[in-house]
Short mmCIF file of C-alpha atoms in Angstrom, two decimals:
data_model
loop_
_atom_site.label_atom_id
_atom_site.label_comp_id
_atom_site.label_asym_id
_atom_site.label_seq_id
_atom_site.Cartn_x
_atom_site.Cartn_y
_atom_site.Cartn_z
CA MET A 19 -0.19 -0.32 0.41
CA SER A 20 2.95 2.39 0.63
CA GLY A 21 4.56 1.68 -2.93
CA VAL A 22 1.16 2.31 -4.23
CA SER A 23 1.21 6.21 -2.11
CA ARG A 24 4.59 7.03 -2.58
CA ILE A 25 4.21 6.46 -6.54
CA THR A 26 0.94 8.59 -6.55
CA ARG A 27 2.91 11.40 -4.34
CA ALA A 28 5.42 11.73 -6.82
CA LEU A 29 3.41 12.04 -10.22
CA SER A 30 1.35 14.71 -8.22
CA VAL A 31 4.64 16.29 -7.65
CA ALA A 32 5.65 15.12 -11.25
CA LEU A 33 2.21 16.88 -12.05
CA VAL A 34 2.80 20.33 -10.11
CA SER A 35 5.66 21.07 -11.67
CA LEU A 36 5.57 20.52 -15.29
CA SER A 37 2.63 22.42 -14.63
CA LEU A 38 4.54 25.41 -12.98
CA ALA A 39 6.94 24.88 -15.93
CA GLY A 40 4.75 25.50 -18.64
CA CYS A 41 4.13 28.97 -16.90
CA MET A 42 6.68 30.50 -16.90
CA THR A 43 7.67 29.44 -20.84
CA THR A 44 6.15 32.41 -21.81
CA GLY A 45 8.96 34.75 -20.50
CA GLY A 46 6.39 37.17 -18.55
CA GLY A 47 3.80 38.42 -20.68
CA TYR A 48 3.17 37.60 -24.77
CA PHE A 49 5.20 35.87 -27.52
CA SER A 50 7.84 37.83 -29.16
CA ALA A 51 6.92 38.60 -33.03
CA ALA A 52 10.01 37.14 -33.35
CA SER A 53 8.89 33.93 -32.19
CA SER A 54 6.54 33.02 -34.12
CA THR A 55 6.87 29.49 -35.35
CA ASP A 56 5.11 26.29 -36.69
CA ALA A 57 7.23 23.52 -35.35
CA ALA A 58 4.93 20.91 -36.62
CA ASN A 59 5.40 22.26 -40.14
CA LEU A 60 1.45 22.51 -40.93
CA SER A 61 0.38 21.80 -44.63
CA ALA A 62 -1.14 24.61 -47.04
CA TYR A 63 -4.63 23.23 -46.15
CA ALA A 64 -4.43 22.21 -42.87
CA ALA A 65 -2.83 25.72 -42.02
CA ASN A 66 -5.60 27.84 -43.94
CA ALA A 67 -8.30 25.90 -41.93
CA VAL A 68 -6.62 26.60 -38.55
CA ALA A 69 -5.60 30.41 -39.52
CA GLY A 70 -9.36 30.42 -40.41
CA ASP A 71 -10.79 29.49 -37.53
CA MET A 72 -8.40 31.22 -35.18
CA VAL A 73 -8.29 34.58 -36.56
CA ALA A 74 -12.18 34.23 -36.54
CA GLN A 75 -11.68 34.14 -33.07
CA LEU A 76 -9.34 36.50 -32.17
CA ALA A 77 -12.30 39.31 -34.62
CA GLU A 78 -14.37 37.92 -32.12
CA HIS A 79 -12.68 38.61 -28.56
CA VAL A 80 -10.47 41.82 -30.10
CA GLY A 81 -12.71 43.44 -32.71
CA PRO A 82 -12.71 43.57 -36.40
CA GLY A 83 -10.27 44.98 -38.18
CA THR A 84 -9.39 47.69 -34.80
CA GLY A 85 -5.63 48.71 -35.80
CA THR A 86 -1.75 47.19 -37.83
CA ILE A 87 -0.88 43.18 -37.04
CA ALA A 88 2.21 43.64 -36.84
CA LEU A 89 3.28 40.14 -37.59
CA LYS A 90 6.44 38.98 -39.18
CA SER A 91 6.01 36.41 -41.79
CA ASP A 92 8.28 33.71 -41.90
CA GLY A 93 7.80 31.99 -45.52
CA SER A 94 5.71 29.14 -43.60
CA PRO A 95 2.48 28.20 -44.79
CA MET A 96 1.42 29.21 -41.51
CA SER A 97 2.47 32.43 -42.07
CA ALA A 98 0.56 33.24 -44.58
CA ALA A 99 -2.26 32.01 -43.99
CA LEU A 100 -2.66 33.72 -41.22
CA GLU A 101 -1.25 36.96 -43.08
CA GLU A 102 -4.23 36.42 -45.73
CA HIS A 103 -7.05 35.59 -42.79
CA LEU A 104 -6.32 38.60 -41.19
CA ARG A 105 -6.81 40.64 -43.43
CA GLY A 106 -10.13 39.14 -44.72
CA TRP A 107 -10.97 40.31 -41.64
CA GLY A 108 -10.57 43.39 -42.33
CA TYR A 109 -6.38 44.66 -40.18
CA ALA A 110 -4.01 46.04 -41.95
CA VAL A 111 -0.57 43.66 -41.65
CA ASN A 112 2.57 45.40 -41.75
CA PRO A 113 5.54 43.15 -39.87
CA SER A 114 7.45 46.58 -39.34
CA THR A 115 4.83 48.57 -37.92
CA SER A 116 4.79 49.45 -33.88
CA GLY A 117 3.15 52.37 -31.68
CA GLN A 118 0.05 53.36 -31.46
CA GLY A 119 -2.26 51.40 -33.25
CA ALA A 120 0.17 48.44 -33.63
CA ILE A 121 -1.08 45.01 -32.58
CA PRO A 122 2.29 42.69 -31.77
CA LEU A 123 0.72 38.97 -32.95
CA ALA A 124 3.46 35.32 -32.17
CA TYR A 125 1.89 32.92 -33.00
CA THR A 126 3.07 29.16 -32.44
CA VAL A 127 2.08 25.63 -34.27
CA ASN A 128 3.35 22.36 -31.66
CA ALA A 129 2.15 18.85 -32.73
CA PHE A 130 1.59 16.97 -29.68
CA GLU A 131 -0.40 13.25 -29.13
CA GLY A 132 -1.51 13.32 -32.52
CA GLN A 133 -2.52 17.04 -32.80
CA VAL A 134 -1.50 20.23 -33.22
CA LEU A 135 -1.97 22.93 -30.76
CA THR A 136 -1.92 26.79 -31.71
CA ARG A 137 -1.38 29.16 -29.59
CA ILE A 138 -2.17 32.95 -31.10
CA SER A 139 -0.90 36.21 -29.15
CA THR A 140 -1.53 39.83 -28.67
CA PRO A 141 -0.38 42.55 -26.12
CA SER A 142 -3.61 42.08 -24.67
CA VAL A 143 -5.54 38.23 -25.25
CA GLU A 144 -3.94 34.89 -26.40
CA LEU A 145 -5.73 32.26 -27.99
CA ALA A 146 -4.86 28.44 -28.04
CA ARG A 147 -6.64 25.72 -29.09
CA THR A 148 -5.65 21.84 -30.29
CA TYR A 149 -6.80 20.20 -33.83
CA ALA A 150 -6.60 16.52 -35.48
CA ILE A 151 -5.38 17.16 -38.78
CA THR A 152 -7.14 15.50 -41.72
CA GLU A 153 -6.25 15.37 -45.07
CA LEU A 154 -8.35 18.05 -46.67
CA GLY A 155 -7.24 21.03 -43.78
CA ALA A 156 -8.20 20.74 -39.65
CA GLN A 157 -10.49 20.40 -37.07
CA PRO A 158 -10.76 21.33 -33.38
CA ALA A 159 -9.83 19.22 -30.95
CA SER A 160 -10.72 21.12 -28.37
CA PRO A 161 -12.59 23.71 -26.70
CA LEU A 162 -10.79 27.07 -27.35
CA SER A 163 -8.95 28.40 -24.46
CA ILE A 164 -9.15 31.94 -23.73
CA MET A 165 -6.33 34.44 -21.58
CA ARG A 166 -6.92 37.67 -21.49
CA ARG A 167 -4.36 40.47 -20.44
CA THR A 168 -5.00 43.43 -17.78
CA THR A 169 -3.08 45.98 -17.45
CA THR A 170 -2.50 47.54 -13.80
#
């Protein structure tokens, strides 16, 4: 019985440690736009489906066309799809914009247990969702996670 208790305790400590480590990965705020990456190497079809859903969610929480998005293009299908969908929702996209009215936007796409975890981050909101990749694109596989940032 004490062996099971020790294993349970060790697993609990490991789970809490991993959870806390995950909280520290953003470095005190939103991702820098220079750190955007598609580590999952999505196909053009999958990137288009994921970007379409994530930008629609962003527009719902930030408002469509509310400013100029500072999105640095890395030439990936995800970067191109994000830019296309942002423009479709009325946002201006300029990678070198800064100052008032500029909205820095960063994204990460990572493979995880047969799905992809996508995060889009701005100074005011971060959205995350997992997607199941299909032959024709991607389908949401989880509810949308929303984190709003406030300034104090």
